[in-house]
Coordinates of C-alpha atoms in Angstrom, one line a residue:
X1 CA 64.2 36.8 60.0
X2 CA 67.2 39.0 59.5
X3 CA 70.6 37.6 60.3
X4 CA 72.3 38.5 63.7
X5 CA 76.0 39.3 63.9
X6 CA 78.3 39.8 66.8
X7 CA 82.0 40.4 67.4
X8 CA 83.9 37.9 69.6
X9 CA 86.7 39.8 71.5
X10 CA 89.5 38.0 73.1
X11 CA 92.3 39.9 74.9
X12 CA 96.0 39.0 75.3
X13 CA 95.2 37.2 78.6
X14 CA 92.6 34.8 77.0
X15 CA 89.5 36.6 78.4
X16 CA 86.7 36.5 75.7
X17 CA 83.4 38.3 75.4
X18 CA 80.8 38.7 72.7
X19 CA 79.3 42.0 71.7
X20 CA 76.2 42.3 69.4
X21 CA 76.8 44.0 66.1
X22 CA 73.4 45.7 65.2
X23 CA 74.9 48.6 63.2
X24 CA 78.1 50.3 62.1
X25 CA 80.6 50.6 65.1
X26 CA 83.9 52.1 66.0
X27 CA 86.3 50.3 68.3
X28 CA 89.0 52.2 70.2
X29 CA 90.4 53.2 73.5
X30 CA 88.4 56.4 74.0
X31 CA 85.1 56.3 75.9
X32 CA 83.1 57.8 73.0
X33 CA 83.8 54.7 70.9
X34 CA 81.0 52.2 70.4
X35 CA 83.2 49.4 71.7
X36 CA 85.8 50.4 74.2
X37 CA 89.1 48.4 74.2
X38 CA 91.0 49.6 77.3
X39 CA 94.6 48.8 76.3
X40 CA 97.4 51.3 75.8
X41 CA 98.4 49.6 72.5
X42 CA 95.0 50.4 71.1
X43 CA 94.6 53.8 69.4
X44 CA 91.9 56.2 70.6
X45 CA 89.8 55.3 67.4
X46 CA 91.4 52.2 66.1
X47 CA 88.9 50.3 63.8
X48 CA 85.7 50.9 62.1
X49 CA 83.3 48.1 61.2
X50 CA 80.4 48.8 58.8
X51 CA 77.7 47.0 56.8
X52 CA 77.6 47.9 53.1
X53 CA 75.5 46.0 50.4
X54 CA 74.9 43.1 52.7
X55 CA 78.6 42.6 53.6
X56 CA 80.7 43.7 56.6
X57 CA 83.8 45.7 56.1
X58 CA 86.7 46.4 58.5
X59 CA 88.7 49.6 58.1
X60 CA 91.8 50.6 60.1
X61 CA 91.6 54.2 61.2
X62 CA 95.3 55.0 60.8
X63 CA 96.1 53.3 64.1
X64 CA 99.6 53.4 65.5
X65 CA 99.9 49.7 66.0
X66 CA 97.8 48.5 63.2
X67 CA 95.2 45.9 62.3
X68 CA 96.2 42.5 60.9
X69 CA 94.6 39.7 58.9
X70 CA 96.6 36.6 58.6
X71 CA 99.7 38.5 59.7
X72 CA 99.3 41.1 57.0
X73 CA 98.5 44.7 58.0
X74 CA 95.3 46.0 56.4
X75 CA 93.7 49.3 55.6
X76 CA 90.2 48.0 54.6
X77 CA 89.0 44.5 53.9
X78 CA 85.7 42.7 53.5
X79 CA 85.3 40.9 56.8
X80 CA 83.9 37.4 56.4
X81 CA 82.2 35.5 59.3
X82 CA 84.5 33.4 61.5
X83 CA 87.5 35.3 60.1
X84 CA 89.9 36.7 62.9
X85 CA 91.5 40.1 62.9
X86 CA 94.4 40.9 65.3
X87 CA 94.8 44.5 66.4
X88 CA 97.6 46.3 68.3
X89 CA 100.3 43.6 68.1
X90 CA 97.9 41.0 69.5
X91 CA 96.3 43.1 72.2
X92 CA 93.0 41.8 71.0
X93 CA 91.7 39.2 68.5
X94 CA 88.4 40.0 66.9
X95 CA 86.2 37.4 65.2
X96 CA 82.9 38.2 63.3
X97 CA 80.1 35.7 64.2
X98 CA 76.8 35.0 62.5
X99 CA 74.6 34.0 65.4
X100 CA 71.4 32.0 65.0
X101 CA 68.5 33.9 66.7
X102 CA 67.1 32.5 69.9
X103 CA 64.3 30.1 69.5
X104 CA 62.0 32.4 71.4
X105 CA 62.7 35.2 69.0
X106 CA 61.9 33.0 66.0
X107 CA 58.7 31.9 67.6
X108 CA 57.6 35.4 68.5
X109 CA 58.5 36.7 65.1
X110 CA 56.5 34.0 63.3
X111 CA 53.4 34.7 65.5
X112 CA 53.7 38.5 64.9
X113 CA 54.0 38.1 61.2
X114 CA 51.0 35.7 61.0
X115 CA 48.9 38.1 63.2
X116 CA 49.8 41.0 60.8
X117 CA 48.9 38.9 57.8
X118 CA 45.5 38.0 59.3
X119 CA 44.5 41.4 60.7
X120 CA 43.3 43.1 57.5
X121 CA 40.0 43.0 55.7
X122 CA 40.2 40.2 53.1
X123 CA 37.9 37.8 51.3
X124 CA 37.7 34.3 52.6
X125 CA 39.2 32.7 49.4
X126 CA 42.2 35.0 49.5
X127 CA 42.6 34.5 53.3
X128 CA 42.6 30.7 52.9
X129 CA 45.3 31.0 50.1
X130 CA 47.5 33.2 52.3
X131 CA 47.0 31.0 55.3
X132 CA 48.1 27.9 53.5
X133 CA 51.1 29.8 52.0
X134 CA 52.0 31.0 55.5
X135 CA 51.8 27.6 57.1
X136 CA 53.8 26.0 54.4
X137 CA 56.5 28.6 54.8
X138 CA 56.7 28.4 58.6
X139 CA 56.7 24.5 58.7
X140 CA 59.1 24.1 55.8
X141 CA 56.7 21.7 54.1
X142 CA 56.1 21.5 50.3
X143 CA 52.4 20.6 49.8
X144 CA 49.1 20.9 51.6
X145 CA 45.4 21.8 51.7
X146 CA 42.8 23.3 53.9
X147 CA 39.4 21.7 54.3
X148 CA 36.2 23.3 55.7
X149 CA 32.8 21.8 56.3
X150 CA 30.4 22.2 53.4
X151 CA 27.0 20.6 53.0
X152 CA 27.6 18.1 55.8
X153 CA 31.0 17.0 54.6
X154 CA 34.6 18.3 54.5
X155 CA 35.5 20.1 51.3
X156 CA 38.9 21.2 50.0
X157 CA 38.9 25.0 49.7
X158 CA 42.5 25.6 48.8
X159 CA 45.5 23.2 47.9
X160 CA 49.1 23.5 46.7
X161 CA 51.1 21.1 44.7
X162 CA 48.7 18.1 45.0
X163 CA 47.2 18.0 41.5
X164 CA 43.6 17.3 40.6
X165 CA 43.4 13.8 42.1
X166 CA 44.3 15.1 45.6
X167 CA 43.0 12.1 47.6
X168 CA 45.4 9.8 45.8
X169 CA 48.3 12.1 46.1
X170 CA 48.2 12.5 49.9
X171 CA 49.6 9.8 52.1
X172 CA 47.2 10.1 55.0
X173 CA 43.8 8.5 54.4
X174 CA 40.8 10.8 54.2
X175 CA 39.3 8.9 57.0
X176 CA 42.3 9.9 59.2
X177 CA 41.8 13.6 58.1
X178 CA 38.1 13.4 59.1
X179 CA 39.1 11.8 62.4
X180 CA 41.3 14.8 63.1
X181 CA 38.3 17.1 62.3
X182 CA 35.9 15.1 64.5
X183 CA 38.2 14.5 67.5
X184 CA 40.3 17.6 67.3
X185 CA 43.5 15.6 67.8
X186 CA 46.4 16.6 65.5
X187 CA 48.7 14.1 63.7
X188 CA 52.4 14.9 63.8
X189 CA 54.8 12.7 61.9
X190 CA 58.2 14.4 61.8
X191 CA 60.0 11.4 60.4
X192 CA 57.9 9.1 58.1
X193 CA 60.7 6.5 58.4
X194 CA 59.6 5.8 62.0
X195 CA 56.1 4.9 60.8
X196 CA 56.1 1.4 59.4
X197 CA 52.6 1.6 58.0
X198 CA 53.4 4.7 55.9
X199 CA 56.7 3.3 54.9
X200 CA 54.9 0.4 53.3
X201 CA 53.3 2.7 50.8
X202 CA 55.3 2.8 47.6
X203 CA 54.1 6.4 46.8
X204 CA 55.6 7.6 50.1
X205 CA 58.9 6.0 49.2
X206 CA 58.8 7.5 45.7
X207 CA 58.2 11.0 47.0
X208 CA 60.7 10.5 49.8
X209 CA 58.3 12.1 52.3
X210 CA 59.7 12.9 55.7
X211 CA 57.1 15.0 57.4
X212 CA 53.3 14.7 57.5
X213 CA 51.2 17.2 59.6
X214 CA 47.4 17.2 60.0
X215 CA 46.0 19.7 62.4
X216 CA 42.4 20.8 63.4
X217 CA 41.4 24.4 63.0
X218 CA 39.8 25.1 66.4
X219 CA 38.0 28.2 67.6
X220 CA 36.5 28.3 71.1
X221 CA 36.6 24.5 71.4
X222 CA 34.8 24.0 68.0
X223 CA 36.6 22.5 65.0
X224 CA 35.9 24.6 61.9
X225 CA 38.3 22.7 59.5
X226 CA 41.5 20.9 58.9
X227 CA 44.9 21.8 57.5
X228 CA 47.2 19.1 56.0
X229 CA 50.9 19.6 55.2
X230 CA 53.7 17.3 54.0
X231 CA 57.3 17.6 52.9
X232 CA 60.5 15.9 51.9
X233 CA 62.6 16.8 54.9
X234 CA 62.4 16.2 58.6
X235 CA 61.1 19.4 60.1
X236 CA 63.0 20.6 63.2
X237 CA 63.1 24.3 62.4
X238 CA 62.2 27.1 62.6
X239 CA 59.4 27.0 65.2
X240 CA 58.5 24.5 67.9
X241 CA 55.3 22.5 68.0
X242 CA 53.5 24.6 70.6
X243 CA 54.2 27.8 68.6
X244 CA 53.1 26.2 65.4
X245 CA 49.8 25.0 66.9
X246 CA 49.3 28.6 68.3
X247 CA 49.8 30.0 64.8
X248 CA 47.3 27.4 63.4
X249 CA 44.9 28.5 66.0
X250 CA 45.4 32.2 65.1
X251 CA 44.7 31.3 61.4
X252 CA 41.5 29.4 62.5
X253 CA 40.3 32.5 64.3
X254 CA 40.9 34.7 61.3
X255 CA 39.1 32.2 59.0
X256 CA 36.1 32.0 61.3
X257 CA 35.9 35.8 61.7
X258 CA 36.0 36.3 57.9
X259 CA 33.5 33.5 57.3
X260 CA 31.0 34.9 59.8
X261 CA 31.4 38.4 58.4
X262 CA 30.6 37.2 54.9
X263 CA 27.7 35.1 56.3
X264 CA 26.4 38.2 58.1
X265 CA 26.6 40.2 54.9
X266 CA 24.7 37.5 53.0
X267 CA 21.9 37.4 55.6
X268 CA 21.7 41.2 55.4
X269 CA 21.2 40.9 51.6
X270 CA 18.5 38.3 52.1
X271 CA 16.7 40.4 54.6
X272 CA 16.9 43.4 52.3
X273 CA 15.4 41.3 49.5
X274 CA 12.5 40.3 51.7
X275 CA 11.9 43.9 52.7
X276 CA 11.9 45.1 49.1
X277 CA 9.7 42.3 48.0
X278 CA 7.1 43.0 50.7
X279 CA 7.0 46.7 50.3
X280 CA 7.2 47.7 46.7
X281 CA 7.3 44.8 44.3
X282 CA 3.5 44.4 44.2
X283 CA 3.1 48.1 43.4
X284 CA 5.7 47.8 40.7
X285 CA 3.8 44.9 39.1
X286 CA 0.6 46.9 39.2
X287 CA 2.3 49.8 37.5
X288 CA 3.8 47.6 34.9
X289 CA 0.3 46.1 34.2
X290 CA -1.0 49.6 33.5
X291 CA 2.0 50.4 31.2
X292 CA 1.5 47.2 29.3
X293 CA -2.2 47.8 28.9
X294 CA -1.8 51.3 27.5
X295 CA 1.1 50.2 25.2
X296 CA -1.2 47.5 23.7
X297 CA -4.0 50.0 23.2
X298 CA -1.6 52.3 21.4
X299 CA -0.3 49.4 19.3
X300 CA -3.9 48.6 18.2
X301 CA -4.2 51.9 16.4
X302 CA -1.1 51.4 14.2
X303 CA -0.3 48.9 11.5
X304 CA 2.0 46.0 12.1
X305 CA 5.6 46.7 11.0
X306 CA 5.3 50.4 11.4
X307 CA 7.6 52.7 13.3
X308 CA 5.2 53.2 16.2
X309 CA 4.6 49.4 16.4
X310 CA 8.4 49.0 16.9
X311 CA 8.3 51.4 19.9
X312 CA 5.3 49.6 21.3
X313 CA 7.2 46.3 21.1
X314 CA 10.2 47.8 22.8
X315 CA 8.0 49.0 25.7
X316 CA 6.3 45.7 26.0
X317 CA 9.7 43.9 26.0
X318 CA 10.9 46.1 28.8
X319 CA 7.7 45.6 30.8
X320 CA 8.1 41.8 30.4
X321 CA 11.7 41.9 31.7
X322 CA 10.8 44.1 34.7
X323 CA 7.8 41.8 35.4
X324 CA 10.0 38.8 35.3
X325 CA 12.4 40.4 37.7
X326 CA 9.5 41.3 40.1
X327 CA 8.3 37.7 39.9
X328 CA 11.8 36.4 40.7
X329 CA 12.2 38.7 43.7
X330 CA 8.8 37.7 45.1
X331 CA 9.5 34.0 44.4
X332 CA 12.9 34.2 46.0
X333 CA 11.7 36.1 49.1
X334 CA 8.6 34.0 49.7
X335 CA 8.9 31.1 52.3
X336 CA 7.3 28.0 50.7
X337 CA 6.3 24.6 51.9
X338 CA 7.4 22.0 49.3
X339 CA 4.7 19.7 47.9
X340 CA 6.7 16.5 47.5
X341 CA 5.6 13.6 45.4
X342 CA 7.3 10.6 43.9
X343 CA 8.2 11.6 40.4
X344 CA 9.5 9.3 37.6
X345 CA 12.8 11.1 36.8
X346 CA 13.4 10.1 33.2
X347 CA 10.2 11.3 31.6
X348 CA 10.1 14.3 33.9
X349 CA 13.6 15.5 32.8
X350 CA 13.1 14.7 29.1
X351 CA 9.9 16.7 29.2
X352 CA 11.8 19.7 30.4
X353 CA 14.7 19.3 28.0
X354 CA 12.7 18.7 24.9
X355 CA 11.4 22.3 24.5
X356 CA 15.0 23.6 24.5
X357 CA 16.3 21.2 21.8
X358 CA 15.4 23.5 18.9
X359 CA 17.0 26.5 20.5
X360 CA 20.1 24.4 21.2
X361 CA 20.1 23.2 17.6
X362 CA 19.8 26.7 16.2
X363 CA 22.9 27.7 18.3
X364 CA 24.9 24.6 17.1
X365 CA 24.8 23.0 20.5
X366 CA 24.5 19.3 21.1
X367 CA 21.9 18.9 23.9
X368 CA 21.6 15.4 25.4
X369 CA 19.6 13.9 28.3
X370 CA 20.6 10.4 29.5
X371 CA 19.9 8.3 32.6
X372 CA 18.0 5.3 33.9
X373 CA 14.4 4.9 34.9
X374 CA 14.1 5.9 38.6
X375 CA 11.9 7.7 41.1
X376 CA 12.7 10.8 43.2
X377 CA 10.9 12.8 45.8
X378 CA 10.3 16.3 44.2
X379 CA 8.0 19.3 44.2
X380 CA 7.9 18.9 40.4
X381 CA 6.9 22.6 39.7
X382 CA 9.6 24.0 41.9
X383 CA 12.2 21.5 40.8
X384 CA 11.4 22.3 37.1
X385 CA 12.7 25.8 37.8
X386 CA 16.0 24.3 39.0
X387 CA 16.6 22.4 35.8
X388 CA 15.3 25.3 33.6
X389 CA 17.8 27.7 35.3
X390 CA 20.7 25.3 35.0
X391 CA 20.0 24.7 31.3
X392 CA 19.6 28.4 30.6
X393 CA 22.9 29.1 32.2
X394 CA 24.6 26.3 30.3
X395 CA 23.2 27.5 26.9
X396 CA 24.2 31.1 27.6
X397 CA 27.7 29.9 28.5
X398 CA 28.0 28.4 25.0
X399 CA 26.9 31.5 23.0
X400 CA 29.2 31.8 20.0
X401 CA 30.9 28.4 20.5
X402 CA 30.8 26.1 17.5
X403 CA 31.4 22.8 19.3
X404 CA 29.2 23.5 22.3
X405 CA 27.6 20.6 24.1
X406 CA 25.3 20.3 27.1
X407 CA 24.7 17.0 28.9
X408 CA 22.0 16.3 31.4
X409 CA 22.4 13.0 33.2
X410 CA 21.0 11.4 36.3
X411 CA 21.6 8.3 38.3
X412 CA 20.0 6.3 41.0
X413 CA 22.4 6.3 44.1
X414 CA 21.8 4.9 47.5
X415 CA 19.1 6.9 49.1
X416 CA 19.2 9.8 46.6
X417 CA 18.9 10.8 43.0
X418 CA 21.9 12.6 41.6
X419 CA 21.4 15.0 38.6
X420 CA 24.2 16.7 36.7
X421 CA 24.2 19.4 34.1
X422 CA 27.5 19.8 32.3
X423 CA 28.7 22.2 29.5
X424 CA 32.0 22.9 27.8
X425 CA 31.4 26.7 27.8
X426 CA 33.4 29.6 29.0
X427 CA 33.3 28.6 32.7
X428 CA 33.3 30.8 35.8
X429 CA 36.4 32.6 37.0
X430 CA 37.7 31.1 40.3
X431 CA 37.3 34.4 42.1
X432 CA 33.6 34.6 41.3
X433 CA 32.6 31.0 42.0
X434 CA 32.0 31.6 45.7
X435 CA 29.5 34.3 44.8
X436 CA 27.3 32.5 42.3
X437 CA 24.5 31.8 44.9
X438 CA 24.3 35.4 46.1
X439 CA 21.1 37.2 45.2
X440 CA 21.4 39.8 42.4
X441 CA 24.9 38.5 41.4
X442 CA 25.2 37.8 37.7
X443 CA 28.2 37.0 35.5
X444 CA 28.3 37.0 31.7
X445 CA 24.5 37.5 31.2
X446 CA 23.7 41.2 30.3
X447 CA 19.9 40.5 30.8
X448 CA 20.2 38.3 33.8
X449 CA 18.4 39.2 37.1
X450 CA 21.0 37.7 39.3
X451 CA 18.4 35.5 41.1
X452 CA 18.6 32.3 39.1
X453 CA 21.2 30.4 41.0
X454 CA 20.1 32.0 44.3
X455 CA 16.6 30.6 43.6
X456 CA 18.1 27.2 42.6
X457 CA 19.9 26.9 45.9
X458 CA 16.8 27.9 47.9
X459 CA 14.7 25.2 46.1
X460 CA 17.4 22.6 46.8
X461 CA 17.3 23.6 50.5
X462 CA 13.5 23.2 50.4
X463 CA 14.0 19.7 49.1
X464 CA 16.5 18.9 51.8
X465 CA 18.9 18.3 48.9
X466 CA 22.4 19.6 48.0
X467 CA 24.0 21.5 45.1
X468 CA 27.7 21.6 44.0
X469 CA 29.3 23.6 41.3
X470 CA 32.6 22.8 39.7
X471 CA 33.9 25.2 37.0
X472 CA 37.1 26.0 35.2
X473 CA 37.5 29.1 33.1
X474 CA 37.8 28.2 29.4
X475 CA 36.9 24.5 30.1
X476 CA 33.3 24.4 31.3
X477 CA 31.0 24.0 34.2
X478 CA 29.5 21.0 36.0
X479 CA 26.6 21.4 38.4
X480 CA 25.5 18.5 40.6
X481 CA 22.3 18.4 42.6
X482 CA 21.0 15.6 44.8
X483 CA 17.5 15.0 46.2
X484 CA 16.0 12.2 48.3
X485 CA 15.2 9.2 46.3
X486 CA 11.7 8.5 47.4
X487 CA 9.2 10.4 49.5
X488 CA 7.5 8.4 52.2
X489 CA 4.4 10.6 52.3
X490 CA 3.0 10.2 48.8
X491 CA 2.0 6.9 47.1
X492 CA 1.4 8.6 43.7
X493 CA 4.0 8.9 41.0
X494 CA 4.2 11.9 38.6
X495 CA 5.6 12.0 35.1
X496 CA 5.7 15.7 34.6
X497 CA 2.3 17.0 33.7
X498 CA 0.5 13.7 34.2
X499 CA -0.1 11.6 37.3
X500 CA -0.1 7.8 37.3
X501 CA -1.0 5.2 39.9
X502 CA 1.8 3.3 41.7
X503 CA 2.2 -0.1 40.1
X504 CA 1.2 -1.7 43.4
X505 CA -2.2 0.1 43.5
X506 CA -5.4 -1.2 42.0
X507 CA -6.9 0.9 39.2

């Protein structure tokens, strides 16, 4: 907020008043002056005060009785705050004051600036970034993060100055953060020194933290996330608690509005995909079948290796790509019931990885599959598409890289099987990561349909599982998927293309 200045005016009788100084002013005896000084010793236009290049200047306007600073008559000087000028042989003493704005002005200005920031059309990631920056600036804190629910748990969407191992760098347990989310009650610690439990932490002492704030993001009584802030000074300015909580609520409304708008757009895209699939894709496939048939007939009349044969192969290649796109659209739009069975994970995954080993070797990529013997509840045909898509993306990300590696690993966790596909490829730009599950969105794959990861997510939802993608541009990508460990509906165990009896069954 801009600084506020005023002139303190004290007359020869000791009476004192303060006049705001919002602009350049002229002081004098005449009524047309900005500030009237009704004393016969004051000239009609006695003194001019103006702001130039961020500094106030006082200029005597050839007055009869003069303007004095420290008993020396002046013509023009730079007027510093709290410096006193004496005019007309002591008729008045003028002092320039720099006044702190009223608390209500600060609070209102903070709310208005935040409202303006949140009012435009903006993507959710950018909004979260700006929101955190704004809350850090208003609160005077140094570090912080915003968490939103994702896949049944809270996930950090944006953070500042907390490093990669965020949970170890904050000084409020994650269970306390989750409690704020679940109960909607904020945590305000304005002076860590007054909290004996926190003061016992060596890390708090090392950082000399003074303030820790953790507030729920609430919209219409529902908590949609949490914001955490901390800093190395006791926060008393610039806004009070009630105003800051109002600003946080304003940010929550903006976040929820943007999230719902993006979700509505996503649902609209899905609906469009379904409409396209049901109305024209079958007709497209029929037409492609005719084109392919005629191309093959033409090719039969010409010798292999000839010019005509080359054109036939180009036609058939294009037909194959369009046919695959049609299949992907139909597969994505179709609602399926999963056929779960207990699958032995190790032979199942190795059976899917093995056909790709030669391609990886030709590309100079080290492809490894590692994990223990365990059993998971899968629709093995649908889940095979998940792994095939993830491996295809990983190999494509390593095109042209000499030291490329792709690792497929799995582990048996409590109640679930966790599968990871990791590569050290080019990674996904941060701005694009939130879009990777959108249908028809593709990045870095000139021949991609844009339905691979959208289909992967859909299959994981069919399995009541979860998927998480972590990527850093120039470093690589890690995709984690989890599925229930064992189905309770099927006693049979599958090892890919074969079915074996459960070890407890009689042959």
